[in-house]
mmCIF file of C-alpha atoms and ligand atoms in Angstrom:
data_model
loop_
_atom_site.group_PDB
_atom_site.id
_atom_site.type_symbol
_atom_site.label_atom_id
_atom_site.label_comp_id
_atom_site.label_asym_id
_atom_site.label_seq_id
_atom_site.Cartn_x
_atom_site.Cartn_y
_atom_site.Cartn_z
ATOM 1 C CA MET T 1 11.083 13.144 7.928
ATOM 2 C CA THR T 2 12.119 15.007 4.752
ATOM 3 C CA VAL T 3 14.685 12.755 3.213
ATOM 4 C CA SER T 4 13.807 12.626 -0.464
ATOM 5 C CA SER T 5 16.468 13.771 -2.726
ATOM 6 C CA ALA T 6 18.934 11.388 -4.092
ATOM 7 C CA MET T 7 21.001 9.718 -1.490
ATOM 8 C CA GLU T 8 24.441 10.880 -0.893
ATOM 9 C CA PRO T 9 27.513 8.839 -0.861
ATOM 10 C CA GLY T 10 28.005 6.508 1.990
ATOM 11 C CA SER T 11 24.260 6.863 2.640
ATOM 12 C CA THR T 12 22.495 4.544 4.882
ATOM 13 C CA VAL T 13 18.983 2.856 4.178
ATOM 14 C CA PRO T 14 16.244 4.499 6.074
ATOM 15 C CA ASP T 15 16.631 2.443 9.237
ATOM 16 C CA GLY T 16 20.305 3.538 9.458
ATOM 17 C CA ARG T 17 22.052 0.395 8.022
ATOM 18 C CA LEU T 18 24.608 0.962 5.477
ATOM 19 C CA LEU T 19 23.548 -0.452 2.101
ATOM 20 C CA PRO T 20 24.941 -3.759 1.815
ATOM 21 C CA GLY T 21 27.587 -4.275 -1.018
ATOM 22 C CA ALA T 22 26.983 -0.828 -2.575
ATOM 23 C CA ALA T 23 29.963 1.358 -3.251
ATOM 24 C CA PRO T 24 29.311 4.853 -2.027
ATOM 25 C CA GLU T 25 29.780 6.294 -5.623
ATOM 26 C CA ALA T 26 27.078 3.955 -6.917
ATOM 27 C CA VAL T 27 24.655 5.302 -4.293
ATOM 28 C CA ARG T 28 24.921 8.867 -5.126
ATOM 29 C CA ALA T 29 22.475 9.198 -7.895
ATOM 30 C CA GLU T 30 20.342 6.380 -7.038
ATOM 31 C CA ARG T 31 17.219 5.997 -5.061
ATOM 32 C CA VAL T 32 17.333 2.739 -3.029
ATOM 33 C CA ALA T 33 14.879 -0.368 -3.510
ATOM 34 C CA LEU T 34 14.447 -2.696 -0.600
ATOM 35 C CA ARG T 35 13.269 -6.275 -1.167
ATOM 36 C CA ARG T 36 9.537 -6.450 0.140
ATOM 37 C CA HIS T 37 7.542 -9.500 1.178
ATOM 38 C CA TYR T 38 3.839 -9.073 -0.252
ATOM 39 C CA LEU T 39 0.745 -11.082 0.373
ATOM 40 C CA MET T 40 -1.708 -11.074 -2.631
ATOM 41 C CA CYS T 41 -5.065 -12.900 -3.246
ATOM 42 C CA ARG T 42 -6.022 -14.139 -6.841
ATOM 43 C CA PRO T 43 -9.325 -12.362 -7.984
ATOM 44 C CA GLU T 44 -10.975 -15.873 -8.542
ATOM 45 C CA HIS T 45 -14.245 -14.833 -7.017
ATOM 46 C CA PHE T 46 -13.892 -11.153 -8.163
ATOM 47 C CA ALA T 47 -17.237 -9.458 -9.227
ATOM 48 C CA VAL T 48 -18.848 -6.155 -8.588
ATOM 49 C CA THR T 49 -22.247 -7.409 -6.959
ATOM 50 C CA TYR T 50 -22.781 -4.575 -4.288
ATOM 51 C CA ALA T 51 -21.853 -1.002 -3.891
ATOM 52 C CA ILE T 52 -19.956 0.280 -0.922
ATOM 53 C CA ASN T 53 -18.002 2.873 -2.440
ATOM 54 C CA PRO T 54 -18.526 5.388 -5.302
ATOM 55 C CA TRP T 55 -16.553 3.396 -8.058
ATOM 56 C CA MET T 56 -18.802 0.313 -7.684
ATOM 57 C CA ASP T 57 -21.774 -0.179 -9.934
ATOM 58 C CA PRO T 58 -23.422 -3.538 -9.702
ATOM 59 C CA ALA T 59 -25.359 -3.040 -12.964
ATOM 60 C CA ALA T 60 -22.100 -2.490 -15.067
ATOM 61 C CA GLY T 61 -20.435 -5.267 -13.355
ATOM 62 C CA ALA T 62 -16.782 -6.263 -14.181
ATOM 63 C CA ASP T 63 -15.027 -8.702 -16.446
ATOM 64 C CA ALA T 64 -13.575 -11.522 -14.165
ATOM 65 C CA ALA T 65 -11.193 -12.802 -16.811
ATOM 66 C CA ARG T 66 -9.799 -9.292 -17.660
ATOM 67 C CA ALA T 67 -9.439 -8.760 -14.012
ATOM 68 C CA ALA T 68 -7.534 -11.939 -13.540
ATOM 69 C CA ALA T 69 -5.086 -11.169 -16.349
ATOM 70 C CA GLN T 70 -4.493 -7.602 -14.973
ATOM 71 C CA TRP T 71 -3.860 -9.079 -11.435
ATOM 72 C CA GLU T 72 -1.321 -11.615 -12.865
ATOM 73 C CA ALA T 73 0.495 -8.967 -14.597
ATOM 74 C CA LEU T 74 0.704 -6.986 -11.177
ATOM 75 C CA ARG T 75 2.195 -10.091 -9.460
ATOM 76 C CA ALA T 76 4.616 -10.651 -12.263
ATOM 77 C CA ALA T 77 5.769 -6.874 -11.994
ATOM 78 C CA TYR T 78 6.666 -7.473 -8.286
ATOM 79 C CA LEU T 79 8.404 -10.763 -8.990
ATOM 80 C CA ALA T 80 10.496 -9.106 -11.857
ATOM 81 C CA LEU T 81 11.436 -6.431 -9.511
ATOM 82 C CA GLY T 82 12.873 -8.967 -7.105
ATOM 83 C CA HIS T 83 10.181 -8.849 -4.331
ATOM 84 C CA ARG T 84 8.793 -11.961 -2.698
ATOM 85 C CA VAL T 85 5.034 -12.731 -3.228
ATOM 86 C CA SER T 86 2.996 -15.059 -0.996
ATOM 87 C CA LEU T 87 -0.605 -15.982 -1.937
ATOM 88 C CA ILE T 88 -3.695 -16.641 0.135
ATOM 89 C CA ASP T 89 -6.529 -18.601 -1.159
ATOM 90 C CA PRO T 90 -9.326 -16.739 -2.189
ATOM 91 C CA VAL T 91 -12.762 -17.574 -0.557
ATOM 92 C CA GLU T 92 -15.965 -18.024 -2.399
ATOM 93 C CA GLY T 93 -18.599 -15.237 -1.621
ATOM 94 C CA LEU T 94 -15.956 -12.681 -0.897
ATOM 95 C CA PRO T 95 -15.455 -10.924 -4.090
ATOM 96 C CA ASP T 96 -13.450 -8.012 -2.750
ATOM 97 C CA MET T 97 -10.971 -10.417 -0.924
ATOM 98 C CA VAL T 98 -8.525 -9.596 -3.885
ATOM 99 C CA PHE T 99 -7.932 -6.304 -2.069
ATOM 100 C CA ALA T 100 -5.274 -7.861 0.409
ATOM 101 C CA ALA T 101 -4.228 -4.432 1.720
ATOM 102 C CA ASN T 102 -7.427 -4.266 3.641
ATOM 103 C CA GLY T 103 -6.934 -7.622 5.239
ATOM 104 C CA ALA T 104 -4.557 -6.631 8.172
ATOM 105 C CA LEU T 105 -1.716 -4.209 9.275
ATOM 106 C CA VAL T 106 1.612 -6.134 9.747
ATOM 107 C CA VAL T 107 4.429 -4.344 11.386
ATOM 108 C CA GLY T 108 7.476 -5.693 13.148
ATOM 109 C CA GLY T 109 6.089 -9.157 12.960
ATOM 110 C CA ARG T 110 2.785 -8.174 14.647
ATOM 111 C CA VAL T 111 -0.511 -8.234 13.080
ATOM 112 C CA TYR T 112 -3.217 -5.847 13.892
ATOM 113 C CA GLY T 113 -6.253 -7.580 12.395
ATOM 114 C CA ALA T 114 -8.768 -5.820 10.305
ATOM 115 C CA ARG T 115 -12.565 -5.313 11.145
ATOM 116 C CA PHE T 116 -14.462 -4.271 8.311
ATOM 117 C CA ALA T 117 -16.974 -1.431 8.194
ATOM 118 C CA HIS T 118 -19.424 -3.119 5.831
ATOM 119 C CA PRO T 119 -20.901 -6.595 6.482
ATOM 120 C CA GLU T 120 -20.223 -7.785 2.862
ATOM 121 C CA ARG T 121 -16.538 -7.750 3.686
ATOM 122 C CA ALA T 122 -16.615 -8.873 7.520
ATOM 123 C CA ALA T 123 -15.418 -12.222 7.024
ATOM 124 C CA GLU T 124 -12.267 -11.229 5.013
ATOM 125 C CA GLY T 125 -10.775 -10.090 8.504
ATOM 126 C CA PRO T 126 -10.568 -13.607 10.006
ATOM 127 C CA ALA T 127 -9.378 -15.193 6.657
ATOM 128 C CA TYR T 128 -6.582 -12.988 6.615
ATOM 129 C CA ALA T 129 -5.713 -13.306 10.301
ATOM 130 C CA ASP T 130 -5.916 -17.127 9.980
ATOM 131 C CA TRP T 131 -3.538 -17.202 7.089
ATOM 132 C CA LEU T 132 -1.123 -14.803 8.853
ATOM 133 C CA ARG T 133 -1.224 -16.834 12.070
ATOM 134 C CA ARG T 134 -0.402 -19.978 9.961
ATOM 135 C CA ASN T 135 2.335 -18.475 7.992
ATOM 136 C CA GLY T 136 4.876 -17.182 10.560
ATOM 137 C CA PHE T 137 2.726 -14.280 12.151
ATOM 138 C CA PRO T 138 1.326 -15.757 15.367
ATOM 139 C CA ASP T 139 1.049 -12.445 17.219
ATOM 140 C CA VAL T 140 -2.350 -11.310 15.817
ATOM 141 C CA LEU T 141 -4.710 -8.760 17.704
ATOM 142 C CA GLU T 142 -8.312 -9.091 17.127
ATOM 143 C CA ALA T 143 -9.175 -5.329 16.867
ATOM 144 C CA ALA T 144 -11.900 -4.049 18.902
ATOM 145 C CA HIS T 145 -12.394 -1.023 16.506
ATOM 146 C CA THR T 146 -13.262 -0.887 12.981
ATOM 147 C CA ASN T 147 -10.289 -0.610 10.717
ATOM 148 C CA GLU T 148 -9.478 -1.663 7.196
ATOM 149 C CA GLY T 149 -5.854 -2.552 7.420
ATOM 150 C CA GLU T 150 -3.300 -1.216 5.052
ATOM 151 C CA GLY T 151 -6.171 0.659 3.320
ATOM 152 C CA ASP T 152 -6.158 3.287 6.050
ATOM 153 C CA PHE T 153 -2.768 2.591 7.734
ATOM 154 C CA LEU T 154 0.465 3.506 5.885
ATOM 155 C CA VAL T 155 3.633 2.673 7.423
ATOM 156 C CA LEU T 156 6.886 5.025 7.303
ATOM 157 C CA ASP T 157 10.025 4.665 8.967
ATOM 158 C CA GLU T 158 9.241 6.489 12.021
ATOM 159 C CA VAL T 159 5.426 6.960 12.007
ATOM 160 C CA ILE T 160 2.277 5.196 10.877
ATOM 161 C CA LEU T 161 -0.287 7.556 8.834
ATOM 162 C CA ALA T 162 -3.784 6.608 9.536
ATOM 163 C CA GLY T 163 -6.906 7.554 7.773
ATOM 164 C CA THR T 164 -10.325 8.111 9.034
ATOM 165 C CA GLY T 165 -13.578 9.598 7.933
ATOM 166 C CA PHE T 166 -15.107 6.927 5.746
ATOM 167 C CA ARG T 167 -13.999 3.512 6.896
ATOM 168 C CA THR T 168 -11.482 3.152 9.823
ATOM 169 C CA ASP T 169 -12.707 4.594 13.313
ATOM 170 C CA LEU T 170 -10.489 7.027 15.060
ATOM 171 C CA ALA T 171 -10.370 4.655 17.998
ATOM 172 C CA ALA T 172 -8.556 2.261 15.997
ATOM 173 C CA HIS T 173 -5.752 4.552 15.365
ATOM 174 C CA GLN T 174 -5.113 4.540 19.146
ATOM 175 C CA GLU T 175 -5.542 0.795 19.366
ATOM 176 C CA ALA T 176 -3.001 0.249 16.662
ATOM 177 C CA GLN T 177 -0.385 2.721 18.271
ATOM 178 C CA GLU T 178 -0.756 0.797 21.719
ATOM 179 C CA PHE T 179 -0.406 -2.611 19.943
ATOM 180 C CA LEU T 180 2.372 -1.668 17.486
ATOM 181 C CA GLY T 181 4.252 0.692 19.738
ATOM 182 C CA ARG T 182 4.608 3.192 16.708
ATOM 183 C CA PRO T 183 3.437 6.834 16.655
ATOM 184 C CA VAL T 184 0.100 6.953 14.652
ATOM 185 C CA VAL T 185 -0.651 10.160 13.010
ATOM 186 C CA THR T 186 -4.294 10.810 12.247
ATOM 187 C CA LEU T 187 -5.338 12.194 8.791
ATOM 188 C CA ARG T 188 -9.075 12.977 7.970
ATOM 189 C CA LEU T 189 -10.430 12.073 4.632
ATOM 190 C CA VAL T 190 -13.129 14.204 3.217
ATOM 191 C CA ASP T 191 -13.980 13.031 -0.358
ATOM 192 C CA PRO T 192 -16.093 9.797 -0.724
ATOM 193 C CA ARG T 193 -14.004 8.741 -3.923
ATOM 194 C CA PHE T 194 -11.045 8.509 -1.650
ATOM 195 C CA TYR T 195 -12.368 6.601 0.900
ATOM 196 C CA HIS T 196 -9.322 4.725 2.109
ATOM 197 C CA LEU T 197 -5.891 6.711 2.962
ATOM 198 C CA ASP T 198 -4.290 4.494 0.190
ATOM 199 C CA THR T 199 -6.368 6.023 -2.360
ATOM 200 C CA ALA T 200 -4.909 9.379 -1.747
ATOM 201 C CA LEU T 201 -1.359 9.031 -0.424
ATOM 202 C CA PHE T 202 1.533 6.496 -0.752
ATOM 203 C CA PRO T 203 4.878 6.233 1.195
ATOM 204 C CA LEU T 204 7.938 6.767 -1.202
ATOM 205 C CA GLY T 205 10.711 5.565 1.333
ATOM 206 C CA GLY T 206 13.098 7.794 2.989
ATOM 207 C CA GLY T 207 10.370 9.389 5.087
ATOM 208 C CA ASN T 208 8.688 10.984 2.159
ATOM 209 C CA VAL T 209 5.230 10.604 0.701
ATOM 210 C CA ALA T 210 3.061 11.332 -2.445
ATOM 211 C CA TYR T 211 -0.454 12.603 -1.890
ATOM 212 C CA TYR T 212 -3.337 14.473 -3.420
ATOM 213 C CA PRO T 213 -4.196 17.384 -1.055
ATOM 214 C CA GLY T 214 -8.029 17.506 -2.288
ATOM 215 C CA ALA T 215 -8.621 14.373 -0.432
ATOM 216 C CA PHE T 216 -7.914 15.749 3.119
ATOM 217 C CA SER T 217 -9.576 18.186 5.528
ATOM 218 C CA PRO T 218 -7.741 21.508 5.829
ATOM 219 C CA GLY T 219 -6.332 20.488 9.231
ATOM 220 C CA SER T 220 -4.901 17.239 7.796
ATOM 221 C CA ARG T 221 -3.457 19.029 4.794
ATOM 222 C CA ALA T 222 -1.562 21.323 7.063
ATOM 223 C CA VAL T 223 -0.283 18.402 9.140
ATOM 224 C CA LEU T 224 0.973 16.745 5.855
ATOM 225 C CA GLU T 225 2.715 20.090 4.640
ATOM 226 C CA ARG T 226 4.346 20.368 8.063
ATOM 227 C CA LEU T 227 5.598 16.701 7.931
ATOM 228 C CA PHE T 228 6.505 16.455 4.417
ATOM 229 C CA PRO T 229 7.603 19.851 2.935
ATOM 230 C CA ASP T 230 9.104 17.918 0.098
ATOM 231 C CA ALA T 231 6.264 15.589 -0.771
ATOM 232 C CA VAL T 232 5.341 14.819 -4.287
ATOM 233 C CA LEU T 233 2.002 16.313 -4.937
ATOM 234 C CA ALA T 234 -0.631 14.851 -7.183
ATOM 235 C CA GLY T 235 -3.366 16.689 -9.203
ATOM 236 C CA ALA T 236 -7.020 15.700 -9.537
ATOM 237 C CA ARG T 237 -6.475 13.880 -12.795
ATOM 238 C CA ASP T 238 -4.118 11.573 -11.349
ATOM 239 C CA ALA T 239 -6.008 10.956 -8.260
ATOM 240 C CA GLU T 240 -9.249 10.267 -10.289
ATOM 241 C CA VAL T 241 -7.597 7.216 -11.906
ATOM 242 C CA LEU T 242 -6.342 6.096 -8.486
ATOM 243 C CA GLY T 243 -2.849 7.151 -9.283
ATOM 244 C CA LEU T 244 -2.069 7.413 -5.534
ATOM 245 C CA ASN T 245 -2.888 3.808 -4.933
ATOM 246 C CA ALA T 246 0.634 2.913 -5.757
ATOM 247 C CA VAL T 247 3.338 0.923 -4.249
ATOM 248 C CA CYS T 248 6.962 2.137 -3.899
ATOM 249 C CA ASP T 249 9.871 -0.058 -2.687
ATOM 250 C CA GLY T 250 11.980 3.106 -2.161
ATOM 251 C CA ARG T 251 12.993 3.457 -5.976
ATOM 252 C CA ASN T 252 10.393 1.547 -8.252
ATOM 253 C CA VAL T 253 6.708 2.761 -8.059
ATOM 254 C CA VAL T 254 4.195 0.290 -9.345
ATOM 255 C CA ILE T 255 1.316 2.616 -10.269
ATOM 256 C CA ASN T 256 -1.739 2.766 -12.477
ATOM 257 C CA ALA T 257 -0.579 3.601 -16.160
ATOM 258 C CA GLU T 258 -3.242 6.105 -16.594
ATOM 259 C CA ALA T 259 -1.847 8.580 -13.967
ATOM 260 C CA ALA T 260 0.393 10.160 -16.656
ATOM 261 C CA GLY T 261 1.102 13.425 -14.786
ATOM 262 C CA LEU T 262 2.263 11.787 -11.614
ATOM 263 C CA ILE T 263 4.247 9.128 -13.400
ATOM 264 C CA GLY T 264 6.160 12.103 -15.099
ATOM 265 C CA THR T 265 6.660 13.990 -11.912
ATOM 266 C CA LEU T 266 7.975 10.675 -9.914
ATOM 267 C CA ARG T 267 10.388 10.250 -12.916
ATOM 268 C CA ARG T 268 11.664 13.729 -12.517
ATOM 269 C CA ARG T 269 12.196 13.153 -8.882
ATOM 270 C CA GLY T 270 14.370 10.168 -9.477
ATOM 271 C CA TYR T 271 12.013 7.314 -9.027
ATOM 272 C CA GLU T 272 11.340 4.485 -11.452
ATOM 273 C CA PRO T 273 7.714 4.235 -12.386
ATOM 274 C CA VAL T 274 6.431 0.699 -13.392
ATOM 275 C CA PRO T 275 3.079 1.378 -14.997
ATOM 276 C CA VAL T 276 0.265 -1.391 -14.698
ATOM 277 C CA ASP T 277 -3.183 -1.603 -15.872
ATOM 278 C CA LEU T 278 -5.730 -2.414 -13.314
ATOM 279 C CA SER T 279 -8.689 -0.764 -14.827
ATOM 280 C CA GLU T 280 -11.005 -3.797 -14.260
ATOM 281 C CA LEU T 281 -10.243 -3.884 -10.607
ATOM 282 C CA ARG T 282 -10.906 -0.197 -10.359
ATOM 283 C CA LYS T 283 -14.441 -0.983 -11.011
ATOM 284 C CA ALA T 284 -14.727 -2.211 -7.431
ATOM 285 C CA GLY T 285 -12.465 0.977 -6.306
ATOM 286 C CA GLY T 286 -9.168 -0.761 -6.128
ATOM 287 C CA GLY T 287 -5.607 -0.320 -7.663
ATOM 288 C CA PRO T 288 -2.182 -1.894 -7.207
ATOM 289 C CA LYS T 289 -1.790 -0.990 -3.594
ATOM 290 C CA CYS T 290 -5.199 -2.485 -2.697
ATOM 291 C CA CYS T 291 -4.090 -5.867 -4.117
ATOM 292 C CA THR T 292 -1.016 -5.737 -2.007
ATOM 293 C CA LEU T 293 -0.497 -6.346 1.715
ATOM 294 C CA GLU T 294 3.033 -5.878 3.064
ATOM 295 C CA LEU T 295 4.405 -8.356 5.450
ATOM 296 C CA ARG T 296 6.897 -6.680 7.686
ATOM 297 C CA ALA T 297 8.829 -9.345 9.566
ATOM 298 C CA SER T 298 10.153 -8.824 13.142
ATOM 299 C CA ALA T 299 13.922 -9.171 13.011
ATOM 300 C CA ALA T 300 15.412 -7.188 10.438
ATOM 301 C CA PRO T 301 14.061 -6.512 7.946
ATOM 302 C CA ASP T 302 11.697 -5.442 6.158
ATOM 303 C CA LEU T 303 14.166 -6.319 4.281
ATOM 304 C CA ALA T 304 17.415 -7.575 5.252
ATOM 305 C CA ALA T 305 18.837 -6.465 2.179
ATOM 306 C CA GLY T 306 18.426 -4.337 -0.742
ATOM 307 C CA LEU T 307 17.909 -5.778 -4.070
ATOM 308 C CA GLY T 308 20.898 -7.301 -5.708
ATOM 309 C CA THR T 309 23.574 -4.967 -4.476
ATOM 310 C CA GLY T 310 21.168 -2.983 -2.691
ATOM 311 C CA LEU T 311 20.011 -0.927 -5.577
ATOM 312 C CA SER T 312 17.529 -2.088 -8.139
ATOM 313 C CA THR T 313 17.804 -1.049 -11.707
ATOM 314 C CA GLY T 314 14.219 -1.484 -12.453
ATOM 315 C CA LEU T 315 12.074 -4.136 -14.138
ATOM 316 C CA GLY T 316 13.856 -7.227 -14.848
ATOM 317 C CA ALA T 317 16.683 -6.477 -12.175
ATOM 318 C CA ALA T 318 17.218 -8.877 -9.540
ATOM 319 C CA ALA T 319 14.274 -11.011 -10.493
ATOM 320 C CA GLN T 320 13.989 -13.897 -8.044
ATOM 321 C CA GLY T 321 10.424 -14.835 -8.133
ATOM 322 C CA LEU T 322 10.382 -16.481 -4.693
ATOM 323 C CA SER T 323 7.249 -18.383 -3.364
HETATM 324 C C1 LIG E 401 -8.033 1.450 -2.821
HETATM 325 N N1 LIG E 401 -8.359 0.855 -1.756
HETATM 326 C C2 LIG E 401 -9.091 1.804 -1.248
HETATM 327 C C3 LIG E 401 -8.428 -0.243 -1.275
HETATM 328 N N2 LIG E 401 -7.376 -0.454 -0.393
HETATM 329 N N3 LIG E 401 -9.308 -1.233 -1.199
HETATM 330 C C4 LIG E 401 -10.139 -1.357 -2.220
HETATM 331 C C5 LIG E 401 -11.410 -1.956 -1.592
HETATM 332 C C6 LIG E 401 -12.502 -2.053 -2.501
HETATM 333 C C7 LIG E 401 -13.717 -2.512 -1.908
HETATM 334 N N4 LIG E 401 -14.740 -2.599 -2.991
HETATM 335 C C8 LIG E 401 -14.208 -1.743 -0.851
HETATM 336 O O1 LIG E 401 -14.972 -0.702 -1.092
HETATM 337 O O2 LIG E 401 -13.989 -1.969 0.372
#
């Protein structure tokens, strides 16, 4: 669970496969980026019209055009990194639908459907489930328990980390474990600003994570220390700009640009930060990860191959811009 230093010669990717086409020497000093498939939703109907988290202020609103430009830049960053991005049509009347991460949890080709805590977002669950059914993911479980998809479930190689305390019910952790056949580790969130697990923690690949300890109960902090003694720890300043709401492909970390301290730490630890500005979407309580649902196919591969030779060299590398 603690692989996190630069990979050694002849290393395998986290699921045990040898990197395709990468010479062992080339692997030594590099972290490994694996090609991902993401689902995103254009913020066509984005607005702050209700308040269901402490970041939202309907009186202040948000600038829809600015949010759209920031979202386009996020999508462009994924494409430039060589990832695949699919799009779901936004639905009028669902201003938070841009936060695709909350729409479902997709692991090994199976879909654990979202059941939202707040009525304002309830219709998003079926909308995402329908899209997934029609686009190669027919095995969808309509959850019996409240859960907000990848907002509160984060997938590592061996386990799924699951948040509870504000949105996702404890019972959903059990339900997801039974359906997906992966061990689910419960973590309790205690600060309402960090109401989803993905506001306080993100997987780095190689079985390691970055997190903000202040968002967790004492018992959950102890669990995190035990599971991830080599974790990247973030401070309050970085957490307060949603710096933990980041997306890592094993090497590149797409992260809010204001999280300067965390960006520096990640760079020192051998990752390649890709800063983005999502300040307008933050007015609804979201960041890069919230806008991004990972689609993990059944057979192979979360990513049959690495990027290019198996190693990404950062923005601009292996840009393929698929669908
Ligand atoms: C960063 N997070 C937590 C996300 N994954 N989603 C953002 C959801 C924002 C929405 N207004 C809400 O409060 O549900």
